[in-house]
Amino acid sequence: MSVSEKHASTAANPSASNKQAPESTEKTHFGFQQVDKSAKASMVAEVFQSVAAKYDIMNDVMSLGIHRLWKRFTIDCSGARAGHKVLDLAGGTGDLTAKFSRIVGESGEVVLADINDAMLRVGRDKLRDKGIVSNVKYVQANAEALPFPDNSFDIITIAFGLRNVTDKDKALASMYRVLKPGGRLLVLEFSKPTSEVLNKVYDAYSFHLLPKIGELVAKDGDSYKYLAESIRMHPEQDVLKDMMQGAGFEQVTYHNLTGGIVALHRGFKF
Amino acid sequence: MLVGQLLSAGIELALNQLLQLDPDCQGRLKKLSGKQLQVSVNELPWSLLFTFSGQIDVSALERNEEQAAMESSADCHITLGLGTLSDLKDSSKISQLIQQGKLDLAGDINVAQGFSNLMKELDIDWEEQLSKYTGDVVAHQTFSSVKSFFTSAQQEIDKLAAQFSTHLTQPEAVAVKPVEVDDFCEQVNVLRSASDRLEARIDQLIASQQDDQ
């Protein structure tokens, strides 16, 4: 039985063009299904528990390696420099943390935070194997209630993590709280392709090919079915921009990458 | 939009691969640790930011106002044209290029010179690198053959260049040399003797024919 089947209470009407996921006070979406809000975090955790070991290789296979360029673009837009304190939220296997660690240097600090201990463990082992130890801390944390004092970080990044958060508004507010005045939040996330043709090709790829690749490589097609569904349920570019502004972020802009398949949102706290 | 990232990723990969092939460069790299060098090439839409630690990280910064503020954070910022890029190999030329107005430098010149020296002084034992894949014997033979080929080729090129140079510099011959005149005169004398003998013979034949009649 799949992760989604175990926890789904009612099935939602699947729609690939949802502008924003409808979220009642009791229910939220888990892919195309409606589930209890209290259950989503553990269901997402199971997904990532299942794919943690093959996470990096699956990212390379699924995106043909382009995810590395999306992450580079995020770092290039971060304005990170020596001495900065960076929070890599939902940092998973530590791709962004590794580079941030070298940029901020000994005088700076990077906190790799993830709600999932399996992902955190994979990330910690990977970074230690690369010799990255001195200026990186590992924290298991829920983005909705970040365990850090107010105004702690110069930069916060969340790459491919926000769509898995149950209450996104709460998470954005929490990020705003721990960001220093003058600091910036960067949200790298799957989004809505800008071209209809690309949208159709992307749909076909996501719903037909992706689960099969997941089954083949990670031996877990259901988790990658969830991935495709969760992307469609994630707020599209302008909606997320409004949500960030609603949380208090200013000068919010976004860049569409690879035709809008992915978007990088950036907002400042002043 | 991701072209800059692709470029910076390629440069970063190439630089770090080269650094790994020369273990002795770590000392020079350590001197730059924690420093940032930004290079803006006028013809490109991005600036490249080199961050030095145990390796080199390269970022592509788009040139807009927001990034302009970021530019001041680099320890050294060089602005130059594409044609001047190759001159950076020689760190002693940096001051000269600044004076000539070909290069604009803001910040610590030692960072730029340190990076230039780091790359210039790379000493990579390519034979050793090849031997990891082919074994010592094949690597040695390959490199000996290649070295021998290049030495021979160089000698041939030098010889051709010398001949060409002689041909170009030697004055055009406008008169025959004395030895050639002597040779010519000798040949004329031989021809004259032969024709005299022929004439005498013909006269003799004509005379004998008239006697018979």
mmCIF file with all atom_site columns, N, CA and C in Angstrom, chain A residues 66 69-70 72-73 75-82 99 102-103 184 255-258 266 268, chain B residues 1-2 5-6 8-9 12 34 36 51 53 55 57-62 66-67 69-70 73:
data_model
loop_
_atom_site.group_PDB
_atom_site.id
_atom_site.type_symbol
_atom_site.label_atom_id
_atom_site.label_alt_id
_atom_site.label_comp_id
_atom_site.label_asym_id
_atom_site.label_entity_id
_atom_site.label_seq_id
_atom_site.pdbx_PDB_ins_code
_atom_site.Cartn_x
_atom_site.Cartn_y
_atom_site.Cartn_z
_atom_site.occupancy
_atom_site.B_iso_or_equiv
_atom_site.pdbx_formal_charge
_atom_site.auth_seq_id
_atom_site.auth_comp_id
_atom_site.auth_asym_id
_atom_site.auth_atom_id
_atom_site.pdbx_PDB_model_num
ATOM 1   N N  . ILE A 1 66  ? 19.634 19.557 -14.532 1.00 0.00 ? 66  ILE A N  1
ATOM 2   C CA . ILE A 1 66  ? 19.373 21.010 -14.565 1.00 0.00 ? 66  ILE A CA 1
ATOM 3   C C  . ILE A 1 66  ? 19.118 21.563 -13.164 1.00 0.00 ? 66  ILE A C  1
ATOM 4   N N  . LEU A 1 69  ? 21.792 23.729 -11.926 1.00 0.00 ? 69  LEU A N  1
ATOM 5   C CA . LEU A 1 69  ? 21.835 25.117 -12.422 1.00 0.00 ? 69  LEU A CA 1
ATOM 6   C C  . LEU A 1 69  ? 20.800 25.978 -11.708 1.00 0.00 ? 69  LEU A C  1
ATOM 7   N N  . TRP A 1 70  ? 19.632 25.414 -11.430 1.00 0.00 ? 70  TRP A N  1
ATOM 8   C CA . TRP A 1 70  ? 18.611 26.170 -10.676 1.00 0.00 ? 70  TRP A CA 1
ATOM 9   C C  . TRP A 1 70  ? 19.163 26.544 -9.297  1.00 0.00 ? 70  TRP A C  1
ATOM 10  N N  . ARG A 1 72  ? 22.352 26.787 -8.457  1.00 0.00 ? 72  ARG A N  1
ATOM 11  C CA . ARG A 1 72  ? 23.429 27.787 -8.651  1.00 0.00 ? 72  ARG A CA 1
ATOM 12  C C  . ARG A 1 72  ? 22.836 29.176 -8.794  1.00 0.00 ? 72  ARG A C  1
ATOM 13  N N  . PHE A 1 73  ? 21.749 29.260 -9.580  1.00 0.00 ? 73  PHE A N  1
ATOM 14  C CA . PHE A 1 73  ? 21.113 30.557 -9.791  1.00 0.00 ? 73  PHE A CA 1
ATOM 15  C C  . PHE A 1 73  ? 20.615 31.120 -8.459  1.00 0.00 ? 73  PHE A C  1
ATOM 16  N N  . ILE A 1 75  ? 21.866 30.568 -5.484  1.00 0.00 ? 75  ILE A N  1
ATOM 17  C CA . ILE A 1 75  ? 23.026 31.048 -4.712  1.00 0.00 ? 75  ILE A CA 1
ATOM 18  C C  . ILE A 1 75  ? 23.553 32.353 -5.303  1.00 0.00 ? 75  ILE A C  1
ATOM 19  N N  . ASP A 1 76  ? 23.567 32.430 -6.629  1.00 0.00 ? 76  ASP A N  1
ATOM 20  C CA . ASP A 1 76  ? 24.049 33.653 -7.275  1.00 0.00 ? 76  ASP A CA 1
ATOM 21  C C  . ASP A 1 76  ? 23.163 34.854 -6.944  1.00 0.00 ? 76  ASP A C  1
ATOM 22  N N  . CYS A 1 77  ? 21.886 34.596 -6.696  1.00 0.00 ? 77  CYS A N  1
ATOM 23  C CA . CYS A 1 77  ? 20.957 35.691 -6.364  1.00 0.00 ? 77  CYS A CA 1
ATOM 24  C C  . CYS A 1 77  ? 20.897 35.967 -4.862  1.00 0.00 ? 77  CYS A C  1
ATOM 25  N N  . SER A 1 78  ? 21.634 35.196 -4.079  1.00 0.00 ? 78  SER A N  1
ATOM 26  C CA . SER A 1 78  ? 21.511 35.306 -2.622  1.00 0.00 ? 78  SER A CA 1
ATOM 27  C C  . SER A 1 78  ? 22.335 36.449 -2.039  1.00 0.00 ? 78  SER A C  1
ATOM 28  N N  . GLY A 1 79  ? 23.350 36.882 -2.774  1.00 0.00 ? 79  GLY A N  1
ATOM 29  C CA . GLY A 1 79  ? 24.217 37.940 -2.244  1.00 0.00 ? 79  GLY A CA 1
ATOM 30  C C  . GLY A 1 79  ? 25.030 37.475 -1.047  1.00 0.00 ? 79  GLY A C  1
ATOM 31  N N  . ALA A 1 80  ? 25.231 36.173 -0.930  1.00 0.00 ? 80  ALA A N  1
ATOM 32  C CA . ALA A 1 80  ? 25.981 35.640 0.223   1.00 0.00 ? 80  ALA A CA 1
ATOM 33  C C  . ALA A 1 80  ? 27.435 36.096 0.172   1.00 0.00 ? 80  ALA A C  1
ATOM 34  N N  . ARG A 1 81  ? 27.970 36.395 1.305   1.00 0.00 ? 81  ARG A N  1
ATOM 35  C CA . ARG A 1 81  ? 29.380 36.801 1.384   1.00 0.00 ? 81  ARG A CA 1
ATOM 36  C C  . ARG A 1 81  ? 29.957 36.351 2.720   1.00 0.00 ? 81  ARG A C  1
ATOM 37  N N  . ALA A 1 82  ? 31.268 36.511 2.838   1.00 0.00 ? 82  ALA A N  1
ATOM 38  C CA . ALA A 1 82  ? 31.953 36.055 4.054   1.00 0.00 ? 82  ALA A CA 1
ATOM 39  C C  . ALA A 1 82  ? 31.316 36.677 5.298   1.00 0.00 ? 82  ALA A C  1
ATOM 40  N N  . LYS A 1 99  ? 27.851 24.810 -0.808  1.00 0.00 ? 99  LYS A N  1
ATOM 41  C CA . LYS A 1 99  ? 28.397 26.004 -1.478  1.00 0.00 ? 99  LYS A CA 1
ATOM 42  C C  . LYS A 1 99  ? 28.344 27.218 -0.557  1.00 0.00 ? 99  LYS A C  1
ATOM 43  N N  . ARG A 1 102 ? 31.268 27.379 1.890   1.00 0.00 ? 102 ARG A N  1
ATOM 44  C CA . ARG A 1 102 ? 32.548 27.887 1.369   1.00 0.00 ? 102 ARG A CA 1
ATOM 45  C C  . ARG A 1 102 ? 32.492 29.394 1.163   1.00 0.00 ? 102 ARG A C  1
ATOM 46  N N  . ILE A 1 103 ? 31.323 29.909 0.789   1.00 0.00 ? 103 ILE A N  1
ATOM 47  C CA . ILE A 1 103 ? 31.220 31.353 0.530   1.00 0.00 ? 103 ILE A CA 1
ATOM 48  C C  . ILE A 1 103 ? 31.253 32.153 1.833   1.00 0.00 ? 103 ILE A C  1
ATOM 49  N N  . ARG A 1 184 ? 17.308 38.503 3.172   1.00 0.00 ? 184 ARG A N  1
ATOM 50  C CA . ARG A 1 184 ? 16.441 38.111 2.065   1.00 0.00 ? 184 ARG A CA 1
ATOM 51  C C  . ARG A 1 184 ? 16.065 36.624 2.131   1.00 0.00 ? 184 ARG A C  1
ATOM 52  N N  . HIS A 1 255 ? 11.807 34.967 -10.721 1.00 0.00 ? 255 HIS A N  1
ATOM 53  C CA . HIS A 1 255 ? 12.405 34.648 -12.014 1.00 0.00 ? 255 HIS A CA 1
ATOM 54  C C  . HIS A 1 255 ? 11.872 33.285 -12.428 1.00 0.00 ? 255 HIS A C  1
ATOM 55  N N  . ASN A 1 256 ? 11.325 33.197 -13.626 1.00 0.00 ? 256 ASN A N  1
ATOM 56  C CA . ASN A 1 256 ? 10.956 31.885 -14.157 1.00 0.00 ? 256 ASN A CA 1
ATOM 57  C C  . ASN A 1 256 ? 12.197 31.213 -14.728 1.00 0.00 ? 256 ASN A C  1
ATOM 58  N N  . LEU A 1 257 ? 12.401 29.981 -14.380 1.00 0.00 ? 257 LEU A N  1
ATOM 59  C CA . LEU A 1 257 ? 13.548 29.230 -14.881 1.00 0.00 ? 257 LEU A CA 1
ATOM 60  C C  . LEU A 1 257 ? 13.035 28.051 -15.704 1.00 0.00 ? 257 LEU A C  1
ATOM 61  N N  . THR A 1 258 ? 13.722 27.776 -16.803 1.00 0.00 ? 258 THR A N  1
ATOM 62  C CA . THR A 1 258 ? 13.347 26.686 -17.703 1.00 0.00 ? 258 THR A CA 1
ATOM 63  C C  . THR A 1 258 ? 11.851 26.766 -18.042 1.00 0.00 ? 258 THR A C  1
ATOM 64  N N  . ARG A 1 266 ? 12.060 35.920 -4.632  1.00 0.00 ? 266 ARG A N  1
ATOM 65  C CA . ARG A 1 266 ? 12.980 36.565 -3.699  1.00 0.00 ? 266 ARG A CA 1
ATOM 66  C C  . ARG A 1 266 ? 12.273 37.746 -3.035  1.00 0.00 ? 266 ARG A C  1
ATOM 67  N N  . PHE A 1 268 ? 12.582 40.658 0.500   1.00 0.00 ? 268 PHE A N  1
ATOM 68  C CA . PHE A 1 268 ? 13.460 41.227 1.516   1.00 0.00 ? 268 PHE A CA 1
ATOM 69  C C  . PHE A 1 268 ? 12.666 41.600 2.769   1.00 0.00 ? 268 PHE A C  1
ATOM 70  N N  . MET B 2 1   ? 18.604 32.376 -19.460 1.00 0.00 ? 1   MET B N  1
ATOM 71  C CA . MET B 2 1   ? 18.846 32.890 -18.106 1.00 0.00 ? 1   MET B CA 1
ATOM 72  C C  . MET B 2 1   ? 19.882 32.047 -17.369 1.00 0.00 ? 1   MET B C  1
ATOM 73  N N  . LEU B 2 2   ? 19.927 30.762 -17.690 1.00 0.00 ? 2   LEU B N  1
ATOM 74  C CA . LEU B 2 2   ? 20.869 29.906 -16.969 1.00 0.00 ? 2   LEU B CA 1
ATOM 75  C C  . LEU B 2 2   ? 22.209 29.758 -17.678 1.00 0.00 ? 2   LEU B C  1
ATOM 76  N N  . GLN B 2 5   ? 25.044 30.537 -15.412 1.00 0.00 ? 5   GLN B N  1
ATOM 77  C CA . GLN B 2 5   ? 25.288 29.470 -14.432 1.00 0.00 ? 5   GLN B CA 1
ATOM 78  C C  . GLN B 2 5   ? 26.014 28.296 -15.087 1.00 0.00 ? 5   GLN B C  1
ATOM 79  N N  . LEU B 2 6   ? 25.642 28.023 -16.337 1.00 0.00 ? 6   LEU B N  1
ATOM 80  C CA . LEU B 2 6   ? 26.309 26.944 -17.073 1.00 0.00 ? 6   LEU B CA 1
ATOM 81  C C  . LEU B 2 6   ? 27.781 27.287 -17.285 1.00 0.00 ? 6   LEU B C  1
ATOM 82  N N  . SER B 2 8   ? 29.620 29.461 -15.495 1.00 0.00 ? 8   SER B N  1
ATOM 83  C CA . SER B 2 8   ? 30.355 29.483 -14.225 1.00 0.00 ? 8   SER B CA 1
ATOM 84  C C  . SER B 2 8   ? 30.605 28.064 -13.715 1.00 0.00 ? 8   SER B C  1
ATOM 85  N N  . ALA B 2 9   ? 29.624 27.168 -13.948 1.00 0.00 ? 9   ALA B N  1
ATOM 86  C CA . ALA B 2 9   ? 29.803 25.773 -13.522 1.00 0.00 ? 9   ALA B CA 1
ATOM 87  C C  . ALA B 2 9   ? 30.957 25.126 -14.286 1.00 0.00 ? 9   ALA B C  1
ATOM 88  N N  . GLU B 2 12  ? 34.251 26.598 -13.060 1.00 0.00 ? 12  GLU B N  1
ATOM 89  C CA . GLU B 2 12  ? 34.527 26.083 -11.709 1.00 0.00 ? 12  GLU B CA 1
ATOM 90  C C  . GLU B 2 12  ? 35.043 24.642 -11.758 1.00 0.00 ? 12  GLU B C  1
ATOM 91  N N  . GLY B 2 34  ? 39.289 32.589 1.794   1.00 0.00 ? 34  GLY B N  1
ATOM 92  C CA . GLY B 2 34  ? 38.427 33.610 2.393   1.00 0.00 ? 34  GLY B CA 1
ATOM 93  C C  . GLY B 2 34  ? 38.316 34.874 1.551   1.00 0.00 ? 34  GLY B C  1
ATOM 94  N N  . GLN B 2 36  ? 37.622 37.045 -2.116  1.00 0.00 ? 36  GLN B N  1
ATOM 95  C CA . GLN B 2 36  ? 36.768 36.985 -3.305  1.00 0.00 ? 36  GLN B CA 1
ATOM 96  C C  . GLN B 2 36  ? 37.324 37.909 -4.383  1.00 0.00 ? 36  GLN B C  1
ATOM 97  N N  . THR B 2 51  ? 35.331 32.735 -5.439  1.00 0.00 ? 51  THR B N  1
ATOM 98  C CA . THR B 2 51  ? 35.470 32.658 -3.984  1.00 0.00 ? 51  THR B CA 1
ATOM 99  C C  . THR B 2 51  ? 36.469 31.564 -3.663  1.00 0.00 ? 51  THR B C  1
ATOM 100 N N  . SER B 2 53  ? 38.472 29.047 -1.185  1.00 0.00 ? 53  SER B N  1
ATOM 101 C CA . SER B 2 53  ? 38.492 28.322 0.101   1.00 0.00 ? 53  SER B CA 1
ATOM 102 C C  . SER B 2 53  ? 39.440 27.154 -0.146  1.00 0.00 ? 53  SER B C  1
ATOM 103 N N  . GLN B 2 55  ? 38.860 25.162 -2.284  1.00 0.00 ? 55  GLN B N  1
ATOM 104 C CA . GLN B 2 55  ? 38.693 25.066 -3.728  1.00 0.00 ? 55  GLN B CA 1
ATOM 105 C C  . GLN B 2 55  ? 38.261 26.433 -4.245  1.00 0.00 ? 55  GLN B C  1
ATOM 106 N N  . ASP B 2 57  ? 35.112 28.513 -5.900  1.00 0.00 ? 57  ASP B N  1
ATOM 107 C CA . ASP B 2 57  ? 33.708 28.539 -6.298  1.00 0.00 ? 57  ASP B CA 1
ATOM 108 C C  . ASP B 2 57  ? 33.507 29.726 -7.223  1.00 0.00 ? 57  ASP B C  1
ATOM 109 N N  . VAL B 2 58  ? 32.796 29.486 -8.310  1.00 0.00 ? 58  VAL B N  1
ATOM 110 C CA . VAL B 2 58  ? 32.584 30.562 -9.279  1.00 0.00 ? 58  VAL B CA 1
ATOM 111 C C  . VAL B 2 58  ? 31.086 30.864 -9.372  1.00 0.00 ? 58  VAL B C  1
ATOM 112 N N  . SER B 2 59  ? 30.740 32.130 -9.201  1.00 0.00 ? 59  SER B N  1
ATOM 113 C CA . SER B 2 59  ? 29.345 32.549 -9.331  1.00 0.00 ? 59  SER B CA 1
ATOM 114 C C  . SER B 2 59  ? 29.220 33.491 -10.514 1.00 0.00 ? 59  SER B C  1
ATOM 115 N N  . ALA B 2 60  ? 28.072 33.429 -11.184 1.00 0.00 ? 60  ALA B N  1
ATOM 116 C CA . ALA B 2 60  ? 27.805 34.370 -12.280 1.00 0.00 ? 60  ALA B CA 1
ATOM 117 C C  . ALA B 2 60  ? 26.796 35.393 -11.769 1.00 0.00 ? 60  ALA B C  1
ATOM 118 N N  . LEU B 2 61  ? 27.231 36.647 -11.662 1.00 0.00 ? 61  LEU B N  1
ATOM 119 C CA . LEU B 2 61  ? 26.342 37.681 -11.147 1.00 0.00 ? 61  LEU B CA 1
ATOM 120 C C  . LEU B 2 61  ? 25.812 38.506 -12.311 1.00 0.00 ? 61  LEU B C  1
ATOM 121 N N  . GLU B 2 62  ? 24.488 38.619 -12.370 1.00 0.00 ? 62  GLU B N  1
ATOM 122 C CA . GLU B 2 62  ? 23.924 39.447 -13.434 1.00 0.00 ? 62  GLU B CA 1
ATOM 123 C C  . GLU B 2 62  ? 24.154 40.900 -13.104 1.00 0.00 ? 62  GLU B C  1
ATOM 124 N N  . GLU B 2 66  ? 20.864 45.712 -8.242  1.00 0.00 ? 66  GLU B N  1
ATOM 125 C CA . GLU B 2 66  ? 20.908 44.948 -7.000  1.00 0.00 ? 66  GLU B CA 1
ATOM 126 C C  . GLU B 2 66  ? 22.264 44.271 -6.853  1.00 0.00 ? 66  GLU B C  1
ATOM 127 N N  . GLN B 2 67  ? 22.769 43.763 -7.987  1.00 0.00 ? 67  GLN B N  1
ATOM 128 C CA . GLN B 2 67  ? 24.049 43.082 -7.928  1.00 0.00 ? 67  GLN B CA 1
ATOM 129 C C  . GLN B 2 67  ? 25.185 44.080 -7.784  1.00 0.00 ? 67  GLN B C  1
ATOM 130 N N  . ALA B 2 69  ? 25.399 46.487 -5.830  1.00 0.00 ? 69  ALA B N  1
ATOM 131 C CA . ALA B 2 69  ? 25.675 46.649 -4.402  1.00 0.00 ? 69  ALA B CA 1
ATOM 132 C C  . ALA B 2 69  ? 26.539 45.502 -3.901  1.00 0.00 ? 69  ALA B C  1
ATOM 133 N N  . MET B 2 70  ? 26.278 44.352 -4.481  1.00 0.00 ? 70  MET B N  1
ATOM 134 C CA . MET B 2 70  ? 27.016 43.138 -4.099  1.00 0.00 ? 70  MET B CA 1
ATOM 135 C C  . MET B 2 70  ? 28.482 43.235 -4.532  1.00 0.00 ? 70  MET B C  1
ATOM 136 N N  . SER B 2 73  ? 31.391 43.919 -2.294  1.00 0.00 ? 73  SER B N  1
ATOM 137 C CA . SER B 2 73  ? 31.788 42.970 -1.253  1.00 0.00 ? 73  SER B CA 1
ATOM 138 C C  . SER B 2 73  ? 33.037 42.179 -1.621  1.00 0.00 ? 73  SER B C  1
#
